[in-house]
Structures are given as C-alpha cells and as structure tokens.
CSV table of C-alpha atoms in Angstrom, one decimal:
chain,number,residue,atom,x,y,z
V,205,UNK,CA,0.0,0.0,0.0
V,206,UNK,CA,1.4,3.3,-1.0
V,207,UNK,CA,1.4,6.1,1.5
V,208,UNK,CA,2.3,8.9,-0.9
V,209,UNK,CA,-0.2,11.8,-1.1
V,210,UNK,CA,-2.9,10.7,-3.5
V,211,UNK,CA,-3.4,12.7,-6.6
V,212,UNK,CA,-7.2,12.5,-6.2
V,213,UNK,CA,-7.2,14.6,-3.1
V,214,UNK,CA,-7.2,18.0,-4.7
V,215,UNK,CA,-8.8,20.4,-2.2
V,216,UNK,CA,-8.6,21.0,1.5
V,217,UNK,CA,-12.0,19.7,2.3
V,218,UNK,CA,-11.6,16.4,0.4
V,219,UNK,CA,-8.1,16.0,1.9
V,220,UNK,CA,-9.5,16.4,5.4
V,221,UNK,CA,-12.2,13.8,4.8
V,222,UNK,CA,-9.6,11.5,3.3
V,223,UNK,CA,-7.4,11.8,6.4
V,224,UNK,CA,-10.4,11.3,8.8
V,225,UNK,CA,-11.5,8.1,7.1
V,226,UNK,CA,-7.9,6.8,6.7
V,227,UNK,CA,-7.2,7.3,10.4
V,228,UNK,CA,-10.5,5.4,11.2
V,229,UNK,CA,-9.5,2.5,9.0
V,230,UNK,CA,-5.9,2.2,10.1
V,231,UNK,CA,-6.9,2.5,13.8
V,232,UNK,CA,-9.4,-0.3,13.4
V,233,UNK,CA,-12.5,1.8,14.1
V,234,UNK,CA,-13.6,0.9,10.6
V,235,UNK,CA,-12.7,-2.8,10.3
V,236,UNK,CA,-12.1,-4.8,7.2
V,237,UNK,CA,-15.3,-5.7,5.4
V,238,UNK,CA,-17.1,-2.6,6.8
V,239,UNK,CA,-19.2,-0.8,4.3
V,240,UNK,CA,-18.8,2.9,4.3
V,241,UNK,CA,-21.9,5.2,4.0
V,242,UNK,CA,-22.8,6.4,0.5
V,243,UNK,CA,-21.6,9.7,-0.9
V,244,UNK,CA,-24.8,11.5,-0.1
V,245,UNK,CA,-24.7,10.4,3.5
V,246,UNK,CA,-21.0,11.4,3.9
V,247,UNK,CA,-21.6,14.7,2.2
V,248,UNK,CA,-24.4,15.4,4.7
V,249,UNK,CA,-22.3,14.3,7.7
V,250,UNK,CA,-19.3,16.5,6.8
V,251,UNK,CA,-21.2,19.4,5.3
V,252,UNK,CA,-19.6,19.2,1.8
V,253,UNK,CA,-20.6,18.4,-1.7
V,254,UNK,CA,-20.7,14.9,-3.3
V,255,UNK,CA,-17.8,15.9,-5.5
V,256,UNK,CA,-15.7,16.5,-2.5
V,257,UNK,CA,-16.6,13.2,-1.0
V,258,UNK,CA,-16.0,11.4,-4.3
V,259,UNK,CA,-12.4,12.8,-4.4
V,260,UNK,CA,-11.7,11.6,-0.9
V,261,UNK,CA,-13.1,8.1,-1.7
V,262,UNK,CA,-11.0,7.9,-4.8
V,263,UNK,CA,-8.0,8.7,-2.8
V,264,UNK,CA,-8.8,6.0,-0.3
V,265,UNK,CA,-9.1,3.5,-3.2
V,266,UNK,CA,-5.7,4.7,-4.7
V,267,UNK,CA,-4.0,4.0,-1.4
V,268,UNK,CA,-5.5,0.5,-1.1
V,269,UNK,CA,-7.6,1.2,1.9
V,270,UNK,CA,-11.0,0.5,0.3
V,271,UNK,CA,-12.6,-1.1,-2.8
V,272,UNK,CA,-15.5,0.5,-4.7
V,273,UNK,CA,-17.9,-1.8,-6.5
V,274,UNK,CA,-21.0,-0.9,-8.5
V,275,UNK,CA,-24.1,-2.1,-6.7
V,276,UNK,CA,-22.2,-2.9,-3.5
V,277,UNK,CA,-20.7,0.4,-2.4
V,278,UNK,CA,-17.3,1.2,-0.8
V,279,UNK,CA,-15.9,-1.5,1.5
V,280,UNK,CA,-12.9,-1.4,3.8
V,281,UNK,CA,-10.1,-3.7,2.7
V,282,UNK,CA,-7.9,-6.0,4.9
V,283,UNK,CA,-4.6,-4.2,5.5
V,284,UNK,CA,-1.3,-6.0,4.8
V,285,UNK,CA,0.2,-8.0,7.6
V,286,UNK,CA,3.6,-6.6,6.8
V,287,UNK,CA,2.6,-3.1,8.0
V,288,UNK,CA,4.9,-3.4,11.1
V,289,UNK,CA,3.8,-1.3,14.1
V,290,UNK,CA,6.5,-0.4,16.6
V,291,UNK,CA,5.6,-0.2,20.3
V,292,UNK,CA,7.5,1.8,22.9
V,293,UNK,CA,6.9,1.5,26.6
V,294,UNK,CA,7.1,4.9,28.3
V,295,UNK,CA,8.1,3.2,31.5
V,296,UNK,CA,11.0,1.4,29.8
V,297,UNK,CA,12.5,4.4,28.1
V,298,UNK,CA,16.3,3.7,28.4
V,299,UNK,CA,16.1,-0.1,27.5
V,300,UNK,CA,13.9,0.7,24.5
V,301,UNK,CA,16.6,3.2,23.2
V,302,UNK,CA,19.3,0.5,23.5
V,303,UNK,CA,17.3,-2.1,21.6
V,304,UNK,CA,16.6,0.3,18.7
V,305,UNK,CA,19.5,-0.7,16.5
V,306,UNK,CA,18.5,-4.4,16.5
V,307,UNK,CA,15.5,-4.2,14.1
V,308,UNK,CA,15.6,-0.8,12.4
V,309,UNK,CA,17.7,1.1,9.9
V,310,UNK,CA,18.5,4.8,9.7
V,311,UNK,CA,18.7,7.3,6.9
V,312,UNK,CA,20.8,10.4,7.8
V,313,UNK,CA,19.4,13.5,6.0
V,314,UNK,CA,21.4,16.3,7.7
V,315,UNK,CA,24.5,16.7,9.8
V,316,UNK,CA,25.9,20.1,10.8
V,317,UNK,CA,27.3,22.2,13.7
V,318,UNK,CA,25.1,25.2,14.3
V,319,UNK,CA,24.2,27.7,17.0
V,320,UNK,CA,21.1,26.2,18.7
V,321,UNK,CA,17.7,28.0,18.8
V,322,UNK,CA,17.3,29.9,22.1
V,323,UNK,CA,14.7,27.5,23.4
V,324,UNK,CA,16.9,24.5,22.9
V,325,UNK,CA,19.9,26.2,24.3
V,326,UNK,CA,18.0,27.0,27.5
V,327,UNK,CA,16.7,23.4,27.8
V,328,UNK,CA,20.2,22.0,27.4
V,329,UNK,CA,21.5,24.5,29.9
V,330,UNK,CA,24.1,25.9,27.5
V,331,UNK,CA,25.8,29.3,27.7
V,332,UNK,CA,25.3,31.8,24.9
V,333,UNK,CA,27.7,31.4,21.9
V,334,UNK,CA,28.0,27.6,22.2
V,335,UNK,CA,27.2,25.3,19.2
V,336,UNK,CA,25.4,22.0,18.9
V,337,UNK,CA,25.6,19.2,16.5
V,338,UNK,CA,22.2,19.1,14.7
V,339,UNK,CA,21.1,16.0,12.8
V,340,UNK,CA,18.0,15.0,11.0
V,341,UNK,CA,17.4,11.2,10.6
V,342,UNK,CA,14.6,8.9,9.4
V,343,UNK,CA,14.2,5.5,11.1
V,344,UNK,CA,12.8,2.6,9.2
V,345,UNK,CA,11.6,-0.9,9.8
V,346,UNK,CA,11.6,-3.4,6.9
V,347,UNK,CA,12.6,-0.4,4.7
V,348,UNK,CA,9.5,1.6,5.7
V,349,UNK,CA,9.9,4.9,7.5
V,350,UNK,CA,8.2,5.3,10.9
V,351,UNK,CA,10.0,8.2,12.6
V,352,UNK,CA,11.6,11.5,11.8
V,353,UNK,CA,14.2,12.6,14.3
V,354,UNK,CA,15.8,16.0,14.8
V,355,UNK,CA,18.5,16.0,17.5
V,356,UNK,CA,20.7,18.6,19.1
V,357,UNK,CA,23.8,17.6,21.0
V,358,UNK,CA,26.3,20.0,22.6
V,359,UNK,CA,29.4,20.4,20.4
V,360,UNK,CA,31.8,19.3,23.3
V,361,UNK,CA,30.1,15.9,23.3
V,362,UNK,CA,29.3,15.5,19.6
V,363,UNK,CA,33.0,16.0,18.6
V,364,UNK,CA,33.6,12.4,19.8
V,365,UNK,CA,31.7,10.9,16.9
V,366,UNK,CA,31.3,11.7,13.2
V,367,UNK,CA,28.7,11.6,10.5
V,368,UNK,CA,29.4,8.0,9.6
V,369,UNK,CA,29.1,7.0,13.2
V,370,UNK,CA,25.7,8.6,13.5
V,371,UNK,CA,24.5,6.9,10.3
V,372,UNK,CA,25.3,3.5,11.7
V,373,UNK,CA,25.1,3.6,15.5
V,374,UNK,CA,22.2,4.7,17.8
V,375,UNK,CA,22.8,8.2,19.3
V,376,UNK,CA,22.3,6.8,22.8
V,377,UNK,CA,25.2,4.4,22.3
V,378,UNK,CA,27.4,7.2,20.9
V,379,UNK,CA,26.7,9.4,23.9
V,380,UNK,CA,27.9,6.6,26.2
V,381,UNK,CA,31.0,6.1,24.1
V,382,UNK,CA,31.7,9.8,24.5
V,383,UNK,CA,31.8,9.4,28.2
V,384,UNK,CA,28.4,10.6,29.0
V,385,UNK,CA,26.7,9.0,32.0
V,386,UNK,CA,23.0,9.3,31.1
V,387,UNK,CA,20.9,9.6,34.2
V,388,UNK,CA,17.4,10.7,33.4
V,389,UNK,CA,15.2,12.4,30.8
V,390,UNK,CA,12.2,14.6,30.5
V,391,UNK,CA,9.7,14.1,27.7
V,392,UNK,CA,6.3,15.2,26.5
V,393,UNK,CA,4.1,13.6,23.9
V,394,UNK,CA,1.5,15.4,21.8
V,395,UNK,CA,0.2,15.4,18.2
V,396,UNK,CA,0.8,17.4,15.1
V,397,UNK,CA,0.3,17.5,11.3
V,398,UNK,CA,3.0,16.6,8.7
V,399,UNK,CA,4.6,19.4,7.0
V,400,UNK,CA,5.7,19.1,3.3
V,401,UNK,CA,9.3,18.2,4.3
V,402,UNK,CA,8.3,15.7,7.0
V,403,UNK,CA,5.6,14.2,4.8
V,404,UNK,CA,8.1,13.5,2.1
V,405,UNK,CA,10.5,11.8,4.5
V,406,UNK,CA,7.9,9.6,6.1
V,407,UNK,CA,6.0,8.9,2.9
V,408,UNK,CA,2.7,10.2,4.0
V,409,UNK,CA,0.3,12.9,2.8
V,410,UNK,CA,0.9,16.5,3.8
V,411,UNK,CA,-1.3,17.2,6.8
V,412,UNK,CA,-1.4,13.6,8.0
V,413,UNK,CA,-1.6,13.3,11.8
V,414,UNK,CA,1.6,12.4,13.5
V,415,UNK,CA,2.7,11.6,17.1
V,416,UNK,CA,5.0,14.3,18.4
V,417,UNK,CA,7.6,13.7,21.1
V,418,UNK,CA,10.1,16.1,22.6
V,419,UNK,CA,12.8,14.8,25.0
V,420,UNK,CA,15.7,16.3,26.8
V,421,UNK,CA,18.3,13.8,28.2
V,422,UNK,CA,20.5,14.7,31.2
V,423,UNK,CA,23.7,13.3,32.7
V,424,UNK,CA,24.4,12.5,36.3
V,425,UNK,CA,25.3,16.2,37.0
V,426,UNK,CA,22.0,17.4,35.5
V,427,UNK,CA,23.5,18.8,32.4
V,428,UNK,CA,21.5,18.5,29.1
V,429,UNK,CA,23.3,16.1,26.7
V,430,UNK,CA,20.6,15.7,24.0
V,431,UNK,CA,17.5,17.5,22.8
V,432,UNK,CA,15.2,15.3,20.6
V,433,UNK,CA,12.2,16.4,18.5
V,434,UNK,CA,10.6,13.2,17.1
V,435,UNK,CA,7.7,12.7,14.8
V,436,UNK,CA,6.1,9.2,14.4
V,437,UNK,CA,3.6,7.7,11.9
V,438,UNK,CA,0.7,6.5,14.2
V,439,UNK,CA,0.0,3.6,11.8
V,440,UNK,CA,3.5,2.3,12.4
V,441,UNK,CA,4.4,3.4,15.9
V,442,UNK,CA,2.6,3.6,19.3
V,443,UNK,CA,3.4,4.3,22.9
V,444,UNK,CA,2.4,2.0,25.7
V,445,UNK,CA,2.1,3.0,29.3
V,446,UNK,CA,1.8,0.2,31.9
V,447,UNK,CA,-0.1,1.2,35.0
V,448,UNK,CA,-0.5,-0.2,38.5
V,449,UNK,CA,-2.9,0.6,41.4
V,450,UNK,CA,-1.5,2.2,44.5
V,451,UNK,CA,-2.8,3.7,47.7
V,452,UNK,CA,-5.5,2.5,50.1
V,453,UNK,CA,-9.3,2.7,50.1
V,454,UNK,CA,-10.8,5.8,48.6
V,455,UNK,CA,-7.3,7.1,48.0
V,456,UNK,CA,-6.3,4.4,45.5
V,457,UNK,CA,-5.0,5.8,42.2
V,458,UNK,CA,-3.3,4.7,39.0
V,459,UNK,CA,0.4,5.5,38.3
V,460,UNK,CA,2.9,4.4,35.7
V,461,UNK,CA,4.5,1.0,36.4
V,462,UNK,CA,8.3,1.2,36.7
V,463,UNK,CA,10.0,-1.4,34.6
V,464,UNK,CA,6.9,-2.3,32.7
V,465,UNK,CA,6.4,-5.0,30.1
V,466,UNK,CA,9.4,-5.4,27.7
V,467,UNK,CA,8.7,-4.1,24.2
V,468,UNK,CA,10.5,-3.8,20.9
V,469,UNK,CA,10.2,0.0,21.0
V,470,UNK,CA,12.9,2.0,19.2
V,471,UNK,CA,13.3,5.7,18.6
V,472,UNK,CA,16.8,6.9,18.5
C-alpha cells in the first residue's frame, strides 16, 4: 500500500475527509469488510458536496484502503500484515533506546554544527555562543519509515563521533561512548500534522496526523546532553504506558509502572 499523497485529493475539504477516514481505517475503528456510508450520507455528515466526498473516496481507493464496487458500495479492505507497528513502553525508556539498532535502519538527512535556537539552548543549559551538532534522521523498519528525528547535542560531546558513526550507530550508544553518563530524561508527547518536508521523509500525505515527542536527556550532573524532536507515523508506531494501582481505600490511584512490560520499542 502506497502512503504517498494521493493525486485524487485536490482540495482542502476532500483531503480532510480522506485523512479522517484513513485514520479510522488504520486504527481499526472501521474494520475490514465494513461498508462505508454512501456519498450523499457522507456529504451530509461533513457538510460538503458529493464531488468533495468522491475525491476523498477515490484517494482511499488509490492507497489500497477501500474497494469500490458498483451495486455494492465502498468496502474497507484488509490491511497488509507486513505493515509493522513499533511499540515503545514509556516506563522502559532507556532499555527501548538501547534495543533500537537491532531491528531498524537509519537514513541520515542532515548533519551540521550550528548555534542552537534559544529555546533548545536553554533546555540544554548551554551558555550563549555555544554550538550544537544538529542531525535529521529517518528511522525505518523493513525499509518503511516510521520516525523523523531531529537531535541537538552540545558540540563538546558531539565531537567524539562523526557523521558516519551517527548513520550506523544509535545516538544513545554514541553518547555513552563519548563518556556521558545518562541519568534521566524529561519528555512530552503530543500530536501534530505533517509538513511538506516531513511528509516526504515519512512517505505520508501532507497534513497527515503524527505523534509528536520532545525529549531532553540529562547526565548525572543534571546537564543536558541531547534534545530530541521526534515525529512518528501513528499507523507504524505507538506508545504503551503500563499502570498499577497504589494507595488505600478511597485514595487508590493509577500511576505508571516502573520497569513495565518489555517491548520492541525504538526511537533513536
């Protein structure tokens, strides 16, 4: 199944409907064999014309998500079993990063030493005038892209490895080889839409929904050693949080389980 932006999606409204239906199919909310409403019904639901709906349906057919048959309607197709989905446990952050190189490949798009944006400089705790090594990479599983990674590492650390090292070795491993004692990290997870550049790198349509993660890694002295901005395809990557119940009586609550279930998660 091709994930490139379908040519049939010409306008903003049809593209929005295409993305909504695509997400529902890939998430399983619209299972294989499910018959989609007719064009008139969808047009009424979304407040658009039949022509707009027809473009969205044609785009879904182009990408192999549905089949359209005269007299039957539009039916959701079974998705390929080789559409690998990576899973990362939030409670097993460091082990997941180490496992990353075992099953995925990397494509290095950019590698340069630059002054960091002020926000990143502050998060890393760097002084004004310092430089960082900025890299842009795409991670793939079975040759299919699932993550777009932009990292900033202080120059004093990054000088211990080169461009070839980064193209062949997980950054987490390179940091340790550089003498960094990684101690903890702070990260936030949100959502965003794919820009033209990211969409091309991840082989998705412009405006496709993506998982967004920002992480700052610190050493034992509390110094920032890496800033990561990562974008993930939700159809090929997901986060898992294992929870356990704590407290007593009416004060019982859920909290993340430390050292949760092992997963095959990878991100750096």
